[in-house]
PDB file of C-alpha atoms and ligand atoms in Angstrom:
ATOM      1  CA  UNK A 100     -83.961  43.945 -29.228  1.00  0.00           C
ATOM      2  CA  UNK A 101     -84.073  47.497 -28.252  1.00  0.00           C
ATOM      3  CA  UNK A 102     -81.776  50.441 -28.192  1.00  0.00           C
ATOM      4  CA  UNK A 103     -80.252  50.286 -32.020  1.00  0.00           C
ATOM      5  CA  UNK A 104     -80.820  52.079 -34.967  1.00  0.00           C
ATOM      6  CA  UNK A 105     -80.272  50.922 -38.335  1.00  0.00           C
ATOM      7  CA  UNK A 106     -77.717  52.851 -40.446  1.00  0.00           C
ATOM      8  CA  UNK A 107     -77.244  52.725 -43.855  1.00  0.00           C
ATOM      9  CA  UNK A 108     -74.681  54.825 -45.937  1.00  0.00           C
ATOM     10  CA  UNK A 109     -75.355  58.364 -46.211  1.00  0.00           C
ATOM     11  CA  UNK A 110     -74.779  58.279 -49.831  1.00  0.00           C
ATOM     12  CA  UNK A 111     -74.519  54.965 -51.529  1.00  0.00           C
ATOM     13  CA  UNK A 112     -73.982  56.435 -54.840  1.00  0.00           C
ATOM     14  CA  UNK A 113     -70.533  58.148 -53.687  1.00  0.00           C
ATOM     15  CA  UNK A 114     -67.717  57.793 -55.841  1.00  0.00           C
ATOM     16  CA  UNK A 115     -64.785  57.904 -53.183  1.00  0.00           C
ATOM     17  CA  UNK A 116     -63.902  54.697 -51.537  1.00  0.00           C
ATOM     18  CA  UNK A 117     -64.608  54.109 -48.018  1.00  0.00           C
ATOM     19  CA  UNK A 118     -62.991  56.419 -45.795  1.00  0.00           C
ATOM     20  CA  UNK A 119     -63.071  54.361 -42.722  1.00  0.00           C
ATOM     21  CA  UNK A 120     -64.391  57.347 -40.534  1.00  0.00           C
ATOM     22  CA  UNK A 121     -66.618  56.451 -37.404  1.00  0.00           C
ATOM     23  CA  UNK A 122     -70.180  57.120 -38.525  1.00  0.00           C
ATOM     24  CA  UNK A 123     -69.825  56.244 -42.099  1.00  0.00           C
ATOM     25  CA  UNK A 124     -70.507  52.856 -43.752  1.00  0.00           C
ATOM     26  CA  UNK A 125     -68.865  51.002 -46.620  1.00  0.00           C
ATOM     27  CA  UNK A 126     -70.971  51.531 -49.776  1.00  0.00           C
ATOM     28  CA  UNK A 127     -74.707  49.310 -50.133  1.00  0.00           C
ATOM     29  CA  UNK A 128     -73.597  48.170 -46.195  1.00  0.00           C
ATOM     30  CA  UNK A 129     -76.525  48.185 -43.646  1.00  0.00           C
ATOM     31  CA  UNK A 130     -75.827  47.470 -40.036  1.00  0.00           C
ATOM     32  CA  UNK A 131     -78.414  46.796 -37.429  1.00  0.00           C
ATOM     33  CA  UNK A 132     -79.797  44.065 -35.023  1.00  0.00           C
ATOM     34  CA  UNK A 133     -79.684  40.819 -35.575  1.00  0.00           C
ATOM     35  CA  UNK A 134     -83.587  39.132 -35.742  1.00  0.00           C
ATOM     36  CA  UNK A 135     -84.516  35.743 -34.986  1.00  0.00           C
ATOM     37  CA  UNK A 136     -84.891  34.464 -38.387  1.00  0.00           C
ATOM     38  CA  UNK A 137     -80.785  36.104 -38.888  1.00  0.00           C
ATOM     39  CA  UNK A 138     -79.285  33.362 -36.197  1.00  0.00           C
ATOM     40  CA  UNK A 139     -79.084  30.661 -38.406  1.00  0.00           C
ATOM     41  CA  UNK A 140     -77.183  32.256 -41.234  1.00  0.00           C
ATOM     42  CA  UNK A 141     -75.027  34.207 -38.610  1.00  0.00           C
ATOM     43  CA  UNK A 142     -74.161  30.384 -37.651  1.00  0.00           C
ATOM     44  CA  UNK A 143     -73.344  29.699 -41.143  1.00  0.00           C
ATOM     45  CA  UNK A 144     -71.297  32.818 -41.364  1.00  0.00           C
ATOM     46  CA  UNK A 145     -69.452  31.895 -38.174  1.00  0.00           C
ATOM     47  CA  UNK A 146     -68.334  28.501 -39.700  1.00  0.00           C
ATOM     48  CA  UNK A 147     -66.971  30.510 -42.413  1.00  0.00           C
ATOM     49  CA  UNK A 148     -65.292  33.088 -40.433  1.00  0.00           C
ATOM     50  CA  UNK A 149     -63.562  31.075 -37.968  1.00  0.00           C
ATOM     51  CA  UNK A 150     -61.948  27.260 -37.273  1.00  0.00           C
ATOM     52  CA  UNK A 151     -64.204  25.008 -36.151  1.00  0.00           C
ATOM     53  CA  UNK A 152     -63.520  25.326 -32.422  1.00  0.00           C
ATOM     54  CA  UNK A 153     -63.805  29.132 -32.139  1.00  0.00           C
ATOM     55  CA  UNK A 154     -67.243  29.304 -34.306  1.00  0.00           C
ATOM     56  CA  UNK A 155     -70.079  30.119 -32.423  1.00  0.00           C
ATOM     57  CA  UNK A 156     -72.962  27.467 -33.017  1.00  0.00           C
ATOM     58  CA  UNK A 157     -76.768  28.161 -33.192  1.00  0.00           C
ATOM     59  CA  UNK A 158     -77.595  27.322 -30.081  1.00  0.00           C
ATOM     60  CA  UNK A 159     -74.863  29.732 -28.573  1.00  0.00           C
ATOM     61  CA  UNK A 160     -76.409  32.433 -30.727  1.00  0.00           C
ATOM     62  CA  UNK A 161     -79.884  32.341 -29.874  1.00  0.00           C
ATOM     63  CA  UNK A 162     -78.735  32.255 -26.195  1.00  0.00           C
ATOM     64  CA  UNK A 163     -76.532  35.442 -26.573  1.00  0.00           C
ATOM     65  CA  UNK A 164     -79.357  37.033 -28.621  1.00  0.00           C
ATOM     66  CA  UNK A 165     -81.679  36.482 -25.771  1.00  0.00           C
ATOM     67  CA  UNK A 166     -79.773  38.094 -23.043  1.00  0.00           C
ATOM     68  CA  UNK A 167     -80.770  41.775 -22.597  1.00  0.00           C
ATOM     69  CA  UNK A 168     -77.298  43.172 -22.170  1.00  0.00           C
ATOM     70  CA  UNK A 169     -76.003  41.384 -25.014  1.00  0.00           C
ATOM     71  CA  UNK A 170     -76.075  43.038 -28.570  1.00  0.00           C
ATOM     72  CA  UNK A 171     -76.001  40.943 -31.394  1.00  0.00           C
ATOM     73  CA  UNK A 172     -75.267  43.143 -34.788  1.00  0.00           C
ATOM     74  CA  UNK A 173     -75.061  42.015 -38.540  1.00  0.00           C
ATOM     75  CA  UNK A 174     -73.888  43.977 -41.743  1.00  0.00           C
ATOM     76  CA  UNK A 175     -76.077  43.391 -44.471  1.00  0.00           C
ATOM     77  CA  UNK A 176     -74.886  43.953 -48.451  1.00  0.00           C
ATOM     78  CA  UNK A 177     -77.793  43.363 -50.843  1.00  0.00           C
ATOM     79  CA  UNK A 178     -79.766  41.453 -48.419  1.00  0.00           C
ATOM     80  CA  UNK A 179     -77.089  38.775 -47.442  1.00  0.00           C
ATOM     81  CA  UNK A 180     -75.296  39.087 -44.032  1.00  0.00           C
ATOM     82  CA  UNK A 181     -71.705  39.559 -44.301  1.00  0.00           C
ATOM     83  CA  UNK A 182     -70.616  40.195 -41.045  1.00  0.00           C
ATOM     84  CA  UNK A 183     -71.781  40.315 -37.607  1.00  0.00           C
ATOM     85  CA  UNK A 184     -70.487  41.499 -33.961  1.00  0.00           C
ATOM     86  CA  UNK A 185     -71.655  40.307 -30.511  1.00  0.00           C
ATOM     87  CA  UNK A 186     -70.840  42.648 -27.422  1.00  0.00           C
ATOM     88  CA  UNK A 187     -71.899  43.075 -23.829  1.00  0.00           C
ATOM     89  CA  UNK A 188     -72.099  45.395 -21.101  1.00  0.00           C
ATOM     90  CA  UNK A 189     -69.716  44.159 -18.324  1.00  0.00           C
ATOM     91  CA  UNK A 190     -69.248  45.955 -14.661  1.00  0.00           C
ATOM     92  CA  UNK A 191     -66.739  48.595 -16.280  1.00  0.00           C
ATOM     93  CA  UNK A 192     -67.819  49.117 -19.680  1.00  0.00           C
ATOM     94  CA  UNK A 193     -68.481  47.062 -22.384  1.00  0.00           C
ATOM     95  CA  UNK A 194     -66.718  43.781 -24.015  1.00  0.00           C
ATOM     96  CA  UNK A 195     -66.768  42.754 -28.123  1.00  0.00           C
ATOM     97  CA  UNK A 196     -67.108  38.950 -27.526  1.00  0.00           C
ATOM     98  CA  UNK A 197     -67.031  38.128 -31.567  1.00  0.00           C
ATOM     99  CA  UNK A 198     -66.562  39.818 -34.408  1.00  0.00           C
ATOM    100  CA  UNK A 199     -66.619  37.950 -38.048  1.00  0.00           C
ATOM    101  CA  UNK A 200     -66.790  38.967 -41.236  1.00  0.00           C
ATOM    102  CA  UNK A 201     -67.305  36.720 -44.562  1.00  0.00           C
ATOM    103  CA  UNK A 202     -63.951  35.849 -45.996  1.00  0.00           C
ATOM    104  CA  UNK A 203     -65.153  36.773 -49.539  1.00  0.00           C
ATOM    105  CA  UNK A 204     -65.642  40.521 -47.958  1.00  0.00           C
ATOM    106  CA  UNK A 205     -63.239  41.214 -45.994  1.00  0.00           C
ATOM    107  CA  UNK A 206     -60.572  44.211 -46.392  1.00  0.00           C
ATOM    108  CA  UNK A 207     -63.620  46.321 -47.680  1.00  0.00           C
ATOM    109  CA  UNK A 208     -64.200  48.284 -43.998  1.00  0.00           C
ATOM    110  CA  UNK A 209     -67.094  45.691 -42.973  1.00  0.00           C
ATOM    111  CA  UNK A 210     -64.821  44.731 -39.502  1.00  0.00           C
ATOM    112  CA  UNK A 211     -63.915  48.421 -39.073  1.00  0.00           C
ATOM    113  CA  UNK A 212     -67.928  49.537 -39.541  1.00  0.00           C
ATOM    114  CA  UNK A 213     -69.472  46.825 -37.417  1.00  0.00           C
ATOM    115  CA  UNK A 214     -66.956  47.404 -34.480  1.00  0.00           C
ATOM    116  CA  UNK A 215     -68.042  51.066 -34.373  1.00  0.00           C
ATOM    117  CA  UNK A 216     -71.423  50.182 -34.709  1.00  0.00           C
ATOM    118  CA  UNK A 217     -70.917  47.959 -31.352  1.00  0.00           C
ATOM    119  CA  UNK A 218     -69.161  50.893 -29.714  1.00  0.00           C
ATOM    120  CA  UNK A 219     -72.085  53.154 -30.416  1.00  0.00           C
ATOM    121  CA  UNK A 220     -74.490  50.411 -29.376  1.00  0.00           C
ATOM    122  CA  UNK A 221     -72.668  49.725 -25.958  1.00  0.00           C
ATOM    123  CA  UNK A 222     -72.197  53.066 -24.689  1.00  0.00           C
ATOM    124  CA  UNK A 223     -70.342  53.756 -21.410  1.00  0.00           C
ATOM    125  CA  UNK A 224     -66.824  53.176 -20.045  1.00  0.00           C
ATOM    126  CA  UNK A 225     -63.813  51.175 -21.473  1.00  0.00           C
ATOM    127  CA  UNK A 226     -64.207  48.672 -24.391  1.00  0.00           C
ATOM    128  CA  UNK A 227     -62.318  45.361 -23.897  1.00  0.00           C
ATOM    129  CA  UNK A 228     -61.966  42.673 -26.080  1.00  0.00           C
ATOM    130  CA  UNK A 229     -59.751  39.301 -26.443  1.00  0.00           C
ATOM    131  CA  UNK A 230     -58.191  37.775 -29.235  1.00  0.00           C
ATOM    132  CA  UNK A 231     -55.479  35.151 -30.186  1.00  0.00           C
ATOM    133  CA  UNK A 232     -52.085  36.250 -30.151  1.00  0.00           C
ATOM    134  CA  UNK A 233     -51.349  35.503 -33.256  1.00  0.00           C
ATOM    135  CA  UNK A 234     -54.628  36.757 -34.999  1.00  0.00           C
ATOM    136  CA  UNK A 235     -52.457  39.362 -36.492  1.00  0.00           C
ATOM    137  CA  UNK A 236     -55.035  40.774 -38.931  1.00  0.00           C
ATOM    138  CA  UNK A 237     -57.699  41.077 -35.705  1.00  0.00           C
ATOM    139  CA  UNK A 238     -55.131  42.910 -33.966  1.00  0.00           C
ATOM    140  CA  UNK A 239     -54.249  45.310 -36.619  1.00  0.00           C
ATOM    141  CA  UNK A 240     -57.998  46.129 -37.155  1.00  0.00           C
ATOM    142  CA  UNK A 241     -58.544  46.475 -33.309  1.00  0.00           C
ATOM    143  CA  UNK A 242     -55.052  48.841 -32.980  1.00  0.00           C
ATOM    144  CA  UNK A 243     -56.100  51.087 -35.885  1.00  0.00           C
ATOM    145  CA  UNK A 244     -59.524  51.778 -34.102  1.00  0.00           C
ATOM    146  CA  UNK A 245     -57.639  52.716 -30.945  1.00  0.00           C
ATOM    147  CA  UNK A 246     -57.342  49.391 -28.663  1.00  0.00           C
ATOM    148  CA  UNK A 247     -54.432  48.615 -26.979  1.00  0.00           C
ATOM    149  CA  UNK A 248     -52.829  45.495 -25.671  1.00  0.00           C
ATOM    150  CA  UNK A 249     -53.280  45.175 -22.140  1.00  0.00           C
ATOM    151  CA  UNK A 250     -52.260  41.816 -20.812  1.00  0.00           C
ATOM    152  CA  UNK A 251     -51.739  38.347 -22.168  1.00  0.00           C
ATOM    153  CA  UNK A 252     -53.117  34.880 -21.096  1.00  0.00           C
ATOM    154  CA  UNK A 253     -50.900  32.165 -22.171  1.00  0.00           C
ATOM    155  CA  UNK A 254     -53.846  29.234 -22.170  1.00  0.00           C
ATOM    156  CA  UNK A 255     -56.906  31.397 -22.744  1.00  0.00           C
ATOM    157  CA  UNK A 256     -57.988  29.343 -26.121  1.00  0.00           C
ATOM    158  CA  UNK A 257     -56.418  26.228 -24.503  1.00  0.00           C
ATOM    159  CA  UNK A 258     -53.220  24.789 -23.780  1.00  0.00           C
ATOM    160  CA  UNK A 259     -50.401  26.781 -25.517  1.00  0.00           C
ATOM    161  CA  UNK A 260     -52.989  28.822 -27.395  1.00  0.00           C
ATOM    162  CA  UNK A 261     -52.497  32.433 -26.156  1.00  0.00           C
ATOM    163  CA  UNK A 262     -54.721  35.540 -25.957  1.00  0.00           C
ATOM    164  CA  UNK A 263     -54.346  39.290 -25.379  1.00  0.00           C
ATOM    165  CA  UNK A 264     -56.809  41.201 -23.201  1.00  0.00           C
ATOM    166  CA  UNK A 265     -57.226  44.704 -25.522  1.00  0.00           C
ATOM    167  CA  UNK A 266     -58.852  47.890 -24.225  1.00  0.00           C
ATOM    168  CA  UNK A 267     -60.105  51.349 -25.865  1.00  0.00           C
ATOM    169  CA  UNK A 268     -60.235  53.997 -23.190  1.00  0.00           C
ATOM    170  CA  UNK A 269     -63.508  56.187 -23.717  1.00  0.00           C
ATOM    171  CA  UNK A 270     -63.302  57.946 -20.638  1.00  0.00           C
TER     172      UNK A 270
HETATM  173  C1  COA B 526     -60.867  40.493 -38.150  1.00  0.00           C
HETATM  174  C2  COA B 526     -61.642  40.389 -39.269  1.00  0.00           C
HETATM  175  C3  COA B 526     -63.351  40.737 -38.672  1.00  0.00           C
HETATM  176  C4  COA B 526     -61.578  42.232 -40.195  1.00  0.00           C
HETATM  177  O1  COA B 526     -62.816  42.285 -40.649  1.00  0.00           O
HETATM  178  P1  COA B 526     -62.585  43.227 -42.230  1.00  0.00           P
HETATM  179  O2  COA B 526     -63.538  43.693 -42.579  1.00  0.00           O
HETATM  180  O3  COA B 526     -61.425  42.355 -43.369  1.00  0.00           O
HETATM  181  O4  COA B 526     -61.917  43.997 -41.321  1.00  0.00           O
HETATM  182  P2  COA B 526     -61.546  46.058 -42.267  1.00  0.00           P
HETATM  183  O5  COA B 526     -61.513  45.919 -43.678  1.00  0.00           O
HETATM  184  O6  COA B 526     -62.474  46.777 -41.596  1.00  0.00           O
HETATM  185  O7  COA B 526     -59.987  46.265 -41.735  1.00  0.00           O
HETATM  186  C5  COA B 526     -59.494  47.296 -41.198  1.00  0.00           C
HETATM  187  C6  COA B 526     -57.921  47.439 -41.150  1.00  0.00           C
HETATM  188  O8  COA B 526     -57.670  46.352 -40.217  1.00  0.00           O
HETATM  189  C7  COA B 526     -56.288  45.584 -40.807  1.00  0.00           C
HETATM  190  N1  COA B 526     -56.691  44.477 -41.207  1.00  0.00           N
HETATM  191  C8  COA B 526     -57.868  43.919 -41.081  1.00  0.00           C
HETATM  192  N2  COA B 526     -57.558  42.394 -41.655  1.00  0.00           N
HETATM  193  C9  COA B 526     -56.229  42.351 -41.563  1.00  0.00           C
HETATM  194  C10 COA B 526     -55.267  41.265 -41.960  1.00  0.00           C
HETATM  195  N3  COA B 526     -55.932  40.291 -42.510  1.00  0.00           N
HETATM  196  N4  COA B 526     -53.910  41.544 -42.012  1.00  0.00           N
HETATM  197  C11 COA B 526     -53.454  42.799 -41.689  1.00  0.00           C
HETATM  198  N5  COA B 526     -54.431  43.851 -41.446  1.00  0.00           N
HETATM  199  C12 COA B 526     -55.317  43.562 -41.585  1.00  0.00           C
HETATM  200  C13 COA B 526     -56.002  46.871 -41.764  1.00  0.00           C
HETATM  201  O9  COA B 526     -55.272  47.908 -41.326  1.00  0.00           O
HETATM  202  C14 COA B 526     -57.295  47.358 -42.451  1.00  0.00           C
HETATM  203  O10 COA B 526     -57.408  47.920 -43.269  1.00  0.00           O
HETATM  204  P3  COA B 526     -56.925  47.887 -44.705  1.00  0.00           P
HETATM  205  O11 COA B 526     -57.357  46.737 -45.410  1.00  0.00           O
HETATM  206  O12 COA B 526     -57.115  49.554 -45.399  1.00  0.00           O
HETATM  207  O13 COA B 526     -55.312  48.053 -44.509  1.00  0.00           O
HETATM  208  C15 COA B 526     -62.000  39.467 -40.162  1.00  0.00           C
HETATM  209  O14 COA B 526     -60.697  39.307 -40.944  1.00  0.00           O
HETATM  210  C16 COA B 526     -62.626  38.258 -39.692  1.00  0.00           C
HETATM  211  O15 COA B 526     -63.484  37.833 -39.663  1.00  0.00           O
HETATM  212  N6  COA B 526     -61.515  37.386 -39.447  1.00  0.00           N
HETATM  213  C17 COA B 526     -61.970  35.919 -38.849  1.00  0.00           C
HETATM  214  C18 COA B 526     -62.814  36.381 -37.316  1.00  0.00           C
HETATM  215  C19 COA B 526     -61.686  36.674 -36.423  1.00  0.00           C
HETATM  216  O16 COA B 526     -60.470  36.506 -36.527  1.00  0.00           O
HETATM  217  N7  COA B 526     -62.323  37.820 -35.623  1.00  0.00           N
HETATM  218  C20 COA B 526     -61.338  38.640 -34.767  1.00  0.00           C
HETATM  219  C21 COA B 526     -61.437  38.065 -33.461  1.00  0.00           C
HETATM  220  S1  COA B 526     -62.830  37.775 -32.543  1.00  0.00           S
END
């Protein structure tokens, strides 16, 4: 995969808590493109982060990783994969198709940092994503980073399981 720069925290010894500002990272966190050998660990992270029917299995991750218009980034802390984000380019811009943070590492800014990194890696046009209507945590995160509700699909995740399209306008 090409087109990424691994970003590391500008000052991993800083005493201040993570500000959440774009272009900064939580302490000791590194974000960069997934390597082929990372894919089994990402599949394991998916199983920890999502209910079984929503977790991407290894085969799907391998397929997505190979597509030239798809970006798969991982967040590492102390060498361990603690989060991942997958996005791709679509006709009118770019789309987030998966975002996951290890349950043991949540509310530390990792999801936000991954989302900012995906936006950097997918330049041009608006960002869109689909999220389960009842996923209040993820929706709060997306809103905080500038995504707005656009339309609802009542059966996107299966009968009676609605999802909402969200969009971040980027000019
Ligand atoms: C959604 C998810 C990626 C968030 O990751 P995270 O690293 O915990 O997110 P952050 O720490 O960057 O959160 C940033 C802000 O988003 C909001 N937020 C995140 N999770 C929240 C939750 N569970 N409840 C309420 N607000 C939440 C808060 O405003 C938070 O800031 P704060 O911690 O200072 O209050 C993570 O909970 C996850 O992997 N969930 C399961 C998979 C999933 O639902 N993915 C998204 C759909 S594809």
